[in-house]
PDB file of N, CA, C and O in Angstrom:
ATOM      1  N   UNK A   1      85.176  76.663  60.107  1.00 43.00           N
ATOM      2  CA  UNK A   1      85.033  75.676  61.151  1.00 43.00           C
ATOM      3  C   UNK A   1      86.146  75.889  62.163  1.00 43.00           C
ATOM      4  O   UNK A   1      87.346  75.815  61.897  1.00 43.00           O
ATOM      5  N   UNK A   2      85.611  76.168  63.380  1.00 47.00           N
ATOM      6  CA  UNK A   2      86.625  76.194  64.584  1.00 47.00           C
ATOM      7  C   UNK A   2      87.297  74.594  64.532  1.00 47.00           C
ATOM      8  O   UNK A   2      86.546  73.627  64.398  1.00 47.00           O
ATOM      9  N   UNK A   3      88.551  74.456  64.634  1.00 44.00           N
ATOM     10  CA  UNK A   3      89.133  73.219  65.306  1.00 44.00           C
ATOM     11  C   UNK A   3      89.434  73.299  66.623  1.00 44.00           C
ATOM     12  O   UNK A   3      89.972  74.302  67.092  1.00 44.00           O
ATOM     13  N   UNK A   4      89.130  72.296  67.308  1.00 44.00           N
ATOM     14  CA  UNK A   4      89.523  72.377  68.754  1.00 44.00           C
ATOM     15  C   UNK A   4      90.633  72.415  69.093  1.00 44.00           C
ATOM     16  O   UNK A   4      91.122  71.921  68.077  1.00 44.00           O
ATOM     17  N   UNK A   5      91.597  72.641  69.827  1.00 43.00           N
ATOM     18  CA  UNK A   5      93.110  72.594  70.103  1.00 43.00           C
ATOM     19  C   UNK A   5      93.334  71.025  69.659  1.00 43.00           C
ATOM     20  O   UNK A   5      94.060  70.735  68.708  1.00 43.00           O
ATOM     21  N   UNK A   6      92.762  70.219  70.305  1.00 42.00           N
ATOM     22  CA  UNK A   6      93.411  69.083  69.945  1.00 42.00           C
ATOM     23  C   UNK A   6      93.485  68.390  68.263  1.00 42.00           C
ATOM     24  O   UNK A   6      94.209  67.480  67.857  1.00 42.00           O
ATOM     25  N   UNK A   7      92.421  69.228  67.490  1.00 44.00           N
ATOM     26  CA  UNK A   7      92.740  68.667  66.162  1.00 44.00           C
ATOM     27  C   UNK A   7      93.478  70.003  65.355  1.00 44.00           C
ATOM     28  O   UNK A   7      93.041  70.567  64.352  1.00 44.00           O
ATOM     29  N   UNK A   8      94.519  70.269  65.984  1.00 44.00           N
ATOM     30  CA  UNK A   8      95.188  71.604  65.541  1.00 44.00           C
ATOM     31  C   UNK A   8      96.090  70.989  64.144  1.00 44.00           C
ATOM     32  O   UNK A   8      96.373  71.729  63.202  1.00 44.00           O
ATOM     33  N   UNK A   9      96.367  69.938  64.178  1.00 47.00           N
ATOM     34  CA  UNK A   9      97.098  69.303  62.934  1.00 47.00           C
ATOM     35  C   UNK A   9      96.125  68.336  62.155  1.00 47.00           C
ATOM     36  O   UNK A   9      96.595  67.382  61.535  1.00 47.00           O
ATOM     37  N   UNK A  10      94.604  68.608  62.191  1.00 45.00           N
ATOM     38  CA  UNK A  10      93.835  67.908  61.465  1.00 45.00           C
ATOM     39  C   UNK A  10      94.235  68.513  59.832  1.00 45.00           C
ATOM     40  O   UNK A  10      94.682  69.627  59.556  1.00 45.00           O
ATOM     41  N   UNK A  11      93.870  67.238  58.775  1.00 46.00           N
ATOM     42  CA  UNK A  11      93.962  67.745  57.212  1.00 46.00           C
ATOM     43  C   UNK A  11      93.059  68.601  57.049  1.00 46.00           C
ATOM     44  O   UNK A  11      91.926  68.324  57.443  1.00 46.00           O
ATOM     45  N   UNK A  12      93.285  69.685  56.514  1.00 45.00           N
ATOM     46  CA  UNK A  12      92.471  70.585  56.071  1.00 45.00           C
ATOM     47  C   UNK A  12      92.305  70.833  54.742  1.00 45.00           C
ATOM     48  O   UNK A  12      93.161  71.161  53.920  1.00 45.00           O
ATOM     49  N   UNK A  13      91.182  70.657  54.600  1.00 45.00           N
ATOM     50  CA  UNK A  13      90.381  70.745  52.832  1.00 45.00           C
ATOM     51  C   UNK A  13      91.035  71.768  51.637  1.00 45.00           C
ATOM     52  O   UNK A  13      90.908  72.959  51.920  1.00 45.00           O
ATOM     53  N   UNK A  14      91.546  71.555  50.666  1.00 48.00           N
ATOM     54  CA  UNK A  14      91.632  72.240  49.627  1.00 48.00           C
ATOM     55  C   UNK A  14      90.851  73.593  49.651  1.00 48.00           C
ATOM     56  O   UNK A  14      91.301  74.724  49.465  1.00 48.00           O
ATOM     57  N   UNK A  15      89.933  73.314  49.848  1.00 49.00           N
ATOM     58  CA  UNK A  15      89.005  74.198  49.536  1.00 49.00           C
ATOM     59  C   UNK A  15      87.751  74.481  50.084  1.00 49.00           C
ATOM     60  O   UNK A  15      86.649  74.330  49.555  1.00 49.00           O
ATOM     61  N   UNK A  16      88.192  75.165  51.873  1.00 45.00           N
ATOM     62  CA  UNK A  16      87.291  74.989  53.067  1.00 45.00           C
ATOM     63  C   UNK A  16      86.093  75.828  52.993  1.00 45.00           C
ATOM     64  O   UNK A  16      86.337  76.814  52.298  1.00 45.00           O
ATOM     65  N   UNK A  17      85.139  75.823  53.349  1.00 47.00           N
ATOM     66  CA  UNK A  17      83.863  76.279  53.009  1.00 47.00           C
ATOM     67  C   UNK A  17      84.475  77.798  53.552  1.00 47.00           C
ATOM     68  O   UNK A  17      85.656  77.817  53.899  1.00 47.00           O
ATOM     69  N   UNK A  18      83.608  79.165  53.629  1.00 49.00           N
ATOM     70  CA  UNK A  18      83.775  79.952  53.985  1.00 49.00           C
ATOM     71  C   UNK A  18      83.171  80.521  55.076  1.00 49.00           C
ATOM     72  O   UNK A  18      82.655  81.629  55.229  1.00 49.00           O
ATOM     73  N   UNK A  19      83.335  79.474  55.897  1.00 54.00           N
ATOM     74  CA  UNK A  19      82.946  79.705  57.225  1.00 54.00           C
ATOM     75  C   UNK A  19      83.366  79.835  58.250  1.00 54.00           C
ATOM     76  O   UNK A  19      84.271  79.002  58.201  1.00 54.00           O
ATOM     77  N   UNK A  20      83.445  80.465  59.670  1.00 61.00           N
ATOM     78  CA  UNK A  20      84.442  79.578  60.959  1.00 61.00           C
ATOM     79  C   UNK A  20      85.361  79.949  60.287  1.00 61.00           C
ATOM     80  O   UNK A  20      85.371  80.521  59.198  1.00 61.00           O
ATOM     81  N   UNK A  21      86.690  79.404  61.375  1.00 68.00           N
ATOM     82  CA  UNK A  21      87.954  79.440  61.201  1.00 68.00           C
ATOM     83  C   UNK A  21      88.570  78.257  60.605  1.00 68.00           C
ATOM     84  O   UNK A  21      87.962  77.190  60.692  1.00 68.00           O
ATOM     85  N   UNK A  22      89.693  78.308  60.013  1.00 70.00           N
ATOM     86  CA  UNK A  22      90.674  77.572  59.893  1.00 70.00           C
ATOM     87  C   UNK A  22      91.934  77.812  60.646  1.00 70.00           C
ATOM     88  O   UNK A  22      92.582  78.857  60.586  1.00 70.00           O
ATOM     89  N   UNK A  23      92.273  76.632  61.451  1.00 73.00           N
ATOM     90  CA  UNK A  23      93.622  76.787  62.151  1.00 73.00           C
ATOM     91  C   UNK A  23      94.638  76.219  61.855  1.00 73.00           C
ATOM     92  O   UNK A  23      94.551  75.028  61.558  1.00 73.00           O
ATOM     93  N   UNK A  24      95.377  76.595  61.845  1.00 74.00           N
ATOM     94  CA  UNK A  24      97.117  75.233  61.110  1.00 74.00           C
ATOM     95  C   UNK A  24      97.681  75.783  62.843  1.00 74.00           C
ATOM     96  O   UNK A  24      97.402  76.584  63.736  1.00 74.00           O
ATOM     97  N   UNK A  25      98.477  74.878  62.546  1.00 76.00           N
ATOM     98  CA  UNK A  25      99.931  74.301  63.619  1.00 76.00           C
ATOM     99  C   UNK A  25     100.728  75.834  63.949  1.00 76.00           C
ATOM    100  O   UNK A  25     101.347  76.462  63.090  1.00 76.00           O
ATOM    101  N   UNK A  26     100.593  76.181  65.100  1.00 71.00           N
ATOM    102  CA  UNK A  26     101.518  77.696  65.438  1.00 71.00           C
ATOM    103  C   UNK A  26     100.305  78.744  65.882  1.00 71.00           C
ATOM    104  O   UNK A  26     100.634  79.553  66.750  1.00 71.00           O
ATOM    105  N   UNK A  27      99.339  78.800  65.532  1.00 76.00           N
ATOM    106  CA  UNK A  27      98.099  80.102  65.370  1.00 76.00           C
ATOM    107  C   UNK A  27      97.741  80.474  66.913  1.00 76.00           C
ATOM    108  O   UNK A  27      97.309  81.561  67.297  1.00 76.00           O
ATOM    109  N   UNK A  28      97.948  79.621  67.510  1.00 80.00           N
ATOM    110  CA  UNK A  28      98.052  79.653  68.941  1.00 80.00           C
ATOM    111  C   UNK A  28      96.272  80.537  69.661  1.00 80.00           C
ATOM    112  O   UNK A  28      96.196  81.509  70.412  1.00 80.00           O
ATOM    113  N   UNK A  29      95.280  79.829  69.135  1.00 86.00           N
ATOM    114  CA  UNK A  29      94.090  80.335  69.588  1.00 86.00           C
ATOM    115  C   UNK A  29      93.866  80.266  71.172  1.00 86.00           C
ATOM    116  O   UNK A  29      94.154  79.375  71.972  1.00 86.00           O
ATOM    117  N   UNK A  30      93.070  81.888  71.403  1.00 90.00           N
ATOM    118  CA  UNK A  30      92.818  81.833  72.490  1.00 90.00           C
ATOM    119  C   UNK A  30      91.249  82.391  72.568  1.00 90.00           C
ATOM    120  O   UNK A  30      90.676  82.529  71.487  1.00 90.00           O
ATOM    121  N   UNK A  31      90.559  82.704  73.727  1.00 92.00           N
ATOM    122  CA  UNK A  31      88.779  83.089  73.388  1.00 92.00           C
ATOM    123  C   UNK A  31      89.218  83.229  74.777  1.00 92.00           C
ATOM    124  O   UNK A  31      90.104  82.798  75.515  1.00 92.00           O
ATOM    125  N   UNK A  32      87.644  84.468  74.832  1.00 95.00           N
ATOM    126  CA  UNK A  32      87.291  85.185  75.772  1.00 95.00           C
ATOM    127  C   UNK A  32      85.878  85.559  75.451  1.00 95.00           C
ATOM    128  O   UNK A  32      85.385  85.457  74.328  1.00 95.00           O
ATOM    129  N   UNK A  33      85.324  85.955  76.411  1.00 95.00           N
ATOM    130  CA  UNK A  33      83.485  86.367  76.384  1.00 95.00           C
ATOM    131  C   UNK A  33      83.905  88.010  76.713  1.00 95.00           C
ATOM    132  O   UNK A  33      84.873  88.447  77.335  1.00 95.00           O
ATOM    133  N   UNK A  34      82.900  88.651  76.113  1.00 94.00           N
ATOM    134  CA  UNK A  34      83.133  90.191  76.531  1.00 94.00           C
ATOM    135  C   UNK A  34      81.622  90.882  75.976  1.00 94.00           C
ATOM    136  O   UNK A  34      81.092  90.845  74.865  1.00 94.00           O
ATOM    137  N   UNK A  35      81.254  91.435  77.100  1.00 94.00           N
ATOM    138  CA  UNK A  35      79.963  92.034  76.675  1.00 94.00           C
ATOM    139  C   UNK A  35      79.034  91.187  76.043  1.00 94.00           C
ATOM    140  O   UNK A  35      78.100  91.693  75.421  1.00 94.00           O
ATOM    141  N   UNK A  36      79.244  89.209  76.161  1.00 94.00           N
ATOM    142  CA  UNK A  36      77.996  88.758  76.287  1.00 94.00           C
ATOM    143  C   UNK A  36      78.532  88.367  74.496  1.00 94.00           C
ATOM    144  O   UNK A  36      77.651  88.145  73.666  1.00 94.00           O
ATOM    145  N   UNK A  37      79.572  88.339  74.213  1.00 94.00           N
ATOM    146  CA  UNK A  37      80.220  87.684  72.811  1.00 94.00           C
ATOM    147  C   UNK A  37      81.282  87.061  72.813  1.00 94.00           C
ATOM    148  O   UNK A  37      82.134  87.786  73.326  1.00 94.00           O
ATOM    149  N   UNK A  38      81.792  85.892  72.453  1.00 93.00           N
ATOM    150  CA  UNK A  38      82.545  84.964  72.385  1.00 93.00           C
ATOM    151  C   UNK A  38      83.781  85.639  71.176  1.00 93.00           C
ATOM    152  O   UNK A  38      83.661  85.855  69.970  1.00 93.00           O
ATOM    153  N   UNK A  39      84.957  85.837  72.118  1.00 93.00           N
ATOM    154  CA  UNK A  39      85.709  86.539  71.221  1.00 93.00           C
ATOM    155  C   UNK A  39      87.171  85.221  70.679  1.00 93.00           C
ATOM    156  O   UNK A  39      87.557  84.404  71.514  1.00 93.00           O
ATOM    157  N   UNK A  40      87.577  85.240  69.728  1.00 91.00           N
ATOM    158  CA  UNK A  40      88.511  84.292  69.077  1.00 91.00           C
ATOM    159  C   UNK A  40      89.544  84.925  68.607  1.00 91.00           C
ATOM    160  O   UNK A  40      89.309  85.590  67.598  1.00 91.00           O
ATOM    161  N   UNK A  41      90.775  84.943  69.063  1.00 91.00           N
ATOM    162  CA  UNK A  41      92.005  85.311  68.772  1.00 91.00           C
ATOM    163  C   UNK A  41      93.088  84.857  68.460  1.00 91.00           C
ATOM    164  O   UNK A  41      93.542  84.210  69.404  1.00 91.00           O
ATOM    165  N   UNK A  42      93.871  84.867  67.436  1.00 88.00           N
ATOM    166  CA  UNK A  42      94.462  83.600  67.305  1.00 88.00           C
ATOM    167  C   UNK A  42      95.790  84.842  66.230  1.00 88.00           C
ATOM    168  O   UNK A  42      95.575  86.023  65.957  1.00 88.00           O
ATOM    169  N   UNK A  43      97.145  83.964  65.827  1.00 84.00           N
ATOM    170  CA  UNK A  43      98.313  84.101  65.750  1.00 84.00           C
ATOM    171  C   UNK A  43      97.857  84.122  64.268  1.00 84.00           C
ATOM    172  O   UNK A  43      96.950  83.331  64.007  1.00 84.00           O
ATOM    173  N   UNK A  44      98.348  84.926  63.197  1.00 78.00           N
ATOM    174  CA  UNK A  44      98.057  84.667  61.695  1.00 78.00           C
ATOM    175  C   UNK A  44      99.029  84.104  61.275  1.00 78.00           C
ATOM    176  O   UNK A  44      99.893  83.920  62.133  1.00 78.00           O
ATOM    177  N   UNK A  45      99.308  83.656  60.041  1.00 73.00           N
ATOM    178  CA  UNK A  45     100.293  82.879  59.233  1.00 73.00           C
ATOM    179  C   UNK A  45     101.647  83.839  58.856  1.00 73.00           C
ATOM    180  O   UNK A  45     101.534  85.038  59.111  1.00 73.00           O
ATOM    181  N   UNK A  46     102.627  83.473  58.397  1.00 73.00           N
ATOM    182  CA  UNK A  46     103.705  84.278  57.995  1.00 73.00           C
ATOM    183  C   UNK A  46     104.033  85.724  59.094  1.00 73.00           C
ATOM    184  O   UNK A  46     104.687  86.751  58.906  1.00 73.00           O
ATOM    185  N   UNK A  47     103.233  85.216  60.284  1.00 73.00           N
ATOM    186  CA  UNK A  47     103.628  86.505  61.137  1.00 73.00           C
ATOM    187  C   UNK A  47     102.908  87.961  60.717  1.00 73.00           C
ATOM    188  O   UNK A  47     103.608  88.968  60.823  1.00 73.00           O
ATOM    189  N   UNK A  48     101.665  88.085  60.290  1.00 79.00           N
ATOM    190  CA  UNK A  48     100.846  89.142  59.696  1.00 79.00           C
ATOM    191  C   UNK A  48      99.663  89.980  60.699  1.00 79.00           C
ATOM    192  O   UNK A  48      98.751  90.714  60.318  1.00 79.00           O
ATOM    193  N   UNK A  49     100.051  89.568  62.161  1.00 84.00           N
ATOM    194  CA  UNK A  49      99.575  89.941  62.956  1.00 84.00           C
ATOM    195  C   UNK A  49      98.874  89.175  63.766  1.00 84.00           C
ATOM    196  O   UNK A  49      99.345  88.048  63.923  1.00 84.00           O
ATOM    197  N   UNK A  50      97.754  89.456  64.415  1.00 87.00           N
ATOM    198  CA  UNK A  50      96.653  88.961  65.552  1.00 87.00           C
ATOM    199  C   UNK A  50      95.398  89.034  64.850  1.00 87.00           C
ATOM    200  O   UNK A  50      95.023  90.060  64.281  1.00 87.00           O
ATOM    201  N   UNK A  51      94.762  87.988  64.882  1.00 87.00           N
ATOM    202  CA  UNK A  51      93.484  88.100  63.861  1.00 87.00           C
ATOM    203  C   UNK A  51      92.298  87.593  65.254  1.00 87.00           C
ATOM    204  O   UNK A  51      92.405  86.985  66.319  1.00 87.00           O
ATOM    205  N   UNK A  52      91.042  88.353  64.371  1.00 89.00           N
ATOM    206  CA  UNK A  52      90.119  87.718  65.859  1.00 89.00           C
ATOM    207  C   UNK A  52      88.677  87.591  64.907  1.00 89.00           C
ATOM    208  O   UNK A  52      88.716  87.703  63.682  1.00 89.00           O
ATOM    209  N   UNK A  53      87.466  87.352  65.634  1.00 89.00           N
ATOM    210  CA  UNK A  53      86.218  87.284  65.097  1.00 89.00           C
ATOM    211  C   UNK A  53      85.371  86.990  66.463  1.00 89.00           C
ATOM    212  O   UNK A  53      85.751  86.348  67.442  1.00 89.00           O
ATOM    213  N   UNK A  54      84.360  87.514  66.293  1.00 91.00           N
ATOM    214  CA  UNK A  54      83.117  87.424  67.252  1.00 91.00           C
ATOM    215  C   UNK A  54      81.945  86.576  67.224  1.00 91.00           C
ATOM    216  O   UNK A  54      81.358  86.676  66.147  1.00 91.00           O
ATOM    217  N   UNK A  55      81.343  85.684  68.132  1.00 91.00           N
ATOM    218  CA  UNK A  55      80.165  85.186  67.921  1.00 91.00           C
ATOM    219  C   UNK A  55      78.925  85.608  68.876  1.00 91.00           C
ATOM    220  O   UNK A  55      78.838  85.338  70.073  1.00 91.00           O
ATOM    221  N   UNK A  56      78.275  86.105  68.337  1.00 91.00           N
ATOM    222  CA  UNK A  56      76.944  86.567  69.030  1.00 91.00           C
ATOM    223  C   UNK A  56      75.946  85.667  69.219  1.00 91.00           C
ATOM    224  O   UNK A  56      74.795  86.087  69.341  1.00 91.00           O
ATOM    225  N   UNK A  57      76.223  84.269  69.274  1.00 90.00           N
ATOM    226  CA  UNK A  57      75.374  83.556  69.716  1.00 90.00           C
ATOM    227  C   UNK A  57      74.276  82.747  68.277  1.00 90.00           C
ATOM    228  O   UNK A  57      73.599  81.728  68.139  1.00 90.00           O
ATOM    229  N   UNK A  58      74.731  84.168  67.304  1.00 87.00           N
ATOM    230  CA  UNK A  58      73.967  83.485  66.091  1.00 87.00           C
ATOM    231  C   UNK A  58      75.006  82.801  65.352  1.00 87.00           C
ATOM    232  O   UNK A  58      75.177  81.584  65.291  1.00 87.00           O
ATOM    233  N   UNK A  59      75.793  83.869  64.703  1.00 87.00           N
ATOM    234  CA  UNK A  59      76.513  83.866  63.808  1.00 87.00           C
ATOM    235  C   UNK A  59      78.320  84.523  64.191  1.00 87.00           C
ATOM    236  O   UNK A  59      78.508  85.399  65.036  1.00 87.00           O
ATOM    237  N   UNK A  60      79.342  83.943  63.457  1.00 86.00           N
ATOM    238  CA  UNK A  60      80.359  84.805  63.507  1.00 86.00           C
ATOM    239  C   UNK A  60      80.476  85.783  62.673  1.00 86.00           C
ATOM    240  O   UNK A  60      79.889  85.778  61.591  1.00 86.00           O
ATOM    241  N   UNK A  61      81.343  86.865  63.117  1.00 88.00           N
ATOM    242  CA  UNK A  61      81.390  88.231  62.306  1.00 88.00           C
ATOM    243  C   UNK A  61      82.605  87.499  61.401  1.00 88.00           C
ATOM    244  O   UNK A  61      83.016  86.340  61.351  1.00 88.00           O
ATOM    245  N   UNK A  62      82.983  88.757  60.702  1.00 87.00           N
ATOM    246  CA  UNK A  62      84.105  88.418  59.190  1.00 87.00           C
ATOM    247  C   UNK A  62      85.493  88.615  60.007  1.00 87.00           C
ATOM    248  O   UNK A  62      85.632  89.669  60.627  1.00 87.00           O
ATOM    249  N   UNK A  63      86.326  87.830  60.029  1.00 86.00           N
ATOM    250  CA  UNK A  63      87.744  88.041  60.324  1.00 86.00           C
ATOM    251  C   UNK A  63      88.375  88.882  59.962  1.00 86.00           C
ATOM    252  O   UNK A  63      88.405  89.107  58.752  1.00 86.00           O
ATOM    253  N   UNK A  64      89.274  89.831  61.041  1.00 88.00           N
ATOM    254  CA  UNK A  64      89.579  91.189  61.061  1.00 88.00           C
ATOM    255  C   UNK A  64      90.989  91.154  61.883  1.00 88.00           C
ATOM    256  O   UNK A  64      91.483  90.366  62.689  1.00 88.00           O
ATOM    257  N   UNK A  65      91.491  92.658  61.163  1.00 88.00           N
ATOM    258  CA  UNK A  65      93.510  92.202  62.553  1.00 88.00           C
ATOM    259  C   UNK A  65      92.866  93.223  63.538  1.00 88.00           C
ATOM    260  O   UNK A  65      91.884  93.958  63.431  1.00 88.00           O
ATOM    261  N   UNK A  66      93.747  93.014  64.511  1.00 89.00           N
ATOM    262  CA  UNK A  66      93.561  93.722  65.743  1.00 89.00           C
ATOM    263  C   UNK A  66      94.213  94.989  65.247  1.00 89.00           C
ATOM    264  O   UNK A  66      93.829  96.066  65.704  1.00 89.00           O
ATOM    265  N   UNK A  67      95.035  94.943  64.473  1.00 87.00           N
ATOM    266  CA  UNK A  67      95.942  96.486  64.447  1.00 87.00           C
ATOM    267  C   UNK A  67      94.978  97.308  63.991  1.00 87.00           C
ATOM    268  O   UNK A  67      94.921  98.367  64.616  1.00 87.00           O
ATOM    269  N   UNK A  68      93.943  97.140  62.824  1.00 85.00           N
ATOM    270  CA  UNK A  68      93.110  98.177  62.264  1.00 85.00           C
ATOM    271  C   UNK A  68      92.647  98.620  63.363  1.00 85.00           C
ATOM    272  O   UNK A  68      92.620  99.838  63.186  1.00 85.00           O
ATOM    273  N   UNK A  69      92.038  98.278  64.999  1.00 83.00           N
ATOM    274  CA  UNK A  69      90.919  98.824  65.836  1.00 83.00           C
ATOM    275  C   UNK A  69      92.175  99.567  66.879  1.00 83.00           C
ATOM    276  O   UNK A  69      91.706  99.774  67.998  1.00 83.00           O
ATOM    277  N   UNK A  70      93.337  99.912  66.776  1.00 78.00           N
ATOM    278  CA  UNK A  70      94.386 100.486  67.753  1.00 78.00           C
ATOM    279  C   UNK A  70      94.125 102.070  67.195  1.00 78.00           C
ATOM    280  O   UNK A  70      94.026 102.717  66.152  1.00 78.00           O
ATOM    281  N   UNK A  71      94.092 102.192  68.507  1.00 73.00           N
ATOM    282  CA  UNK A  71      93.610 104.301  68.756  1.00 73.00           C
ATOM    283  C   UNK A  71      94.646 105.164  68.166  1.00 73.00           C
ATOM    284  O   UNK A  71      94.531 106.389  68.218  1.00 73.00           O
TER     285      UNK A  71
END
């Protein structure tokens, strides 16, 4: 489940479905459209990089770091 910026300090479930994102406090999400897909980028925990995921309008893809796709 995406949280909107403003419920960036909402309680979050023990045990969140496996869907969407989860955001905590710091992750600093940002989105962009590219080629007609809704792209989600956001700050990972403990400093483990840049994490992102795609929505094609159906579904989101599986959460991935940006470093694996660097040339």
């Amino acid at each position: 489940m995406f949280l909107p910026q403003q419920d960036v300090n909402a309680v979050i479930p023990h045990d969140p479905p496996h869907i969407g994102i989860w955001l905590l406090e710091g992750m600093s999400p940002t989105s962009v459209v590219y080629d007609g897909k809704l792209y989600v980028f956001y700050n990972g925990s403990d400093n483990n990089g840049i994490w992102f995921t795609q929505f094609n309008g159906h579904s989101w893809s599986l959460i991935d770091n940006v470093k694996r796709h660097r040339p």
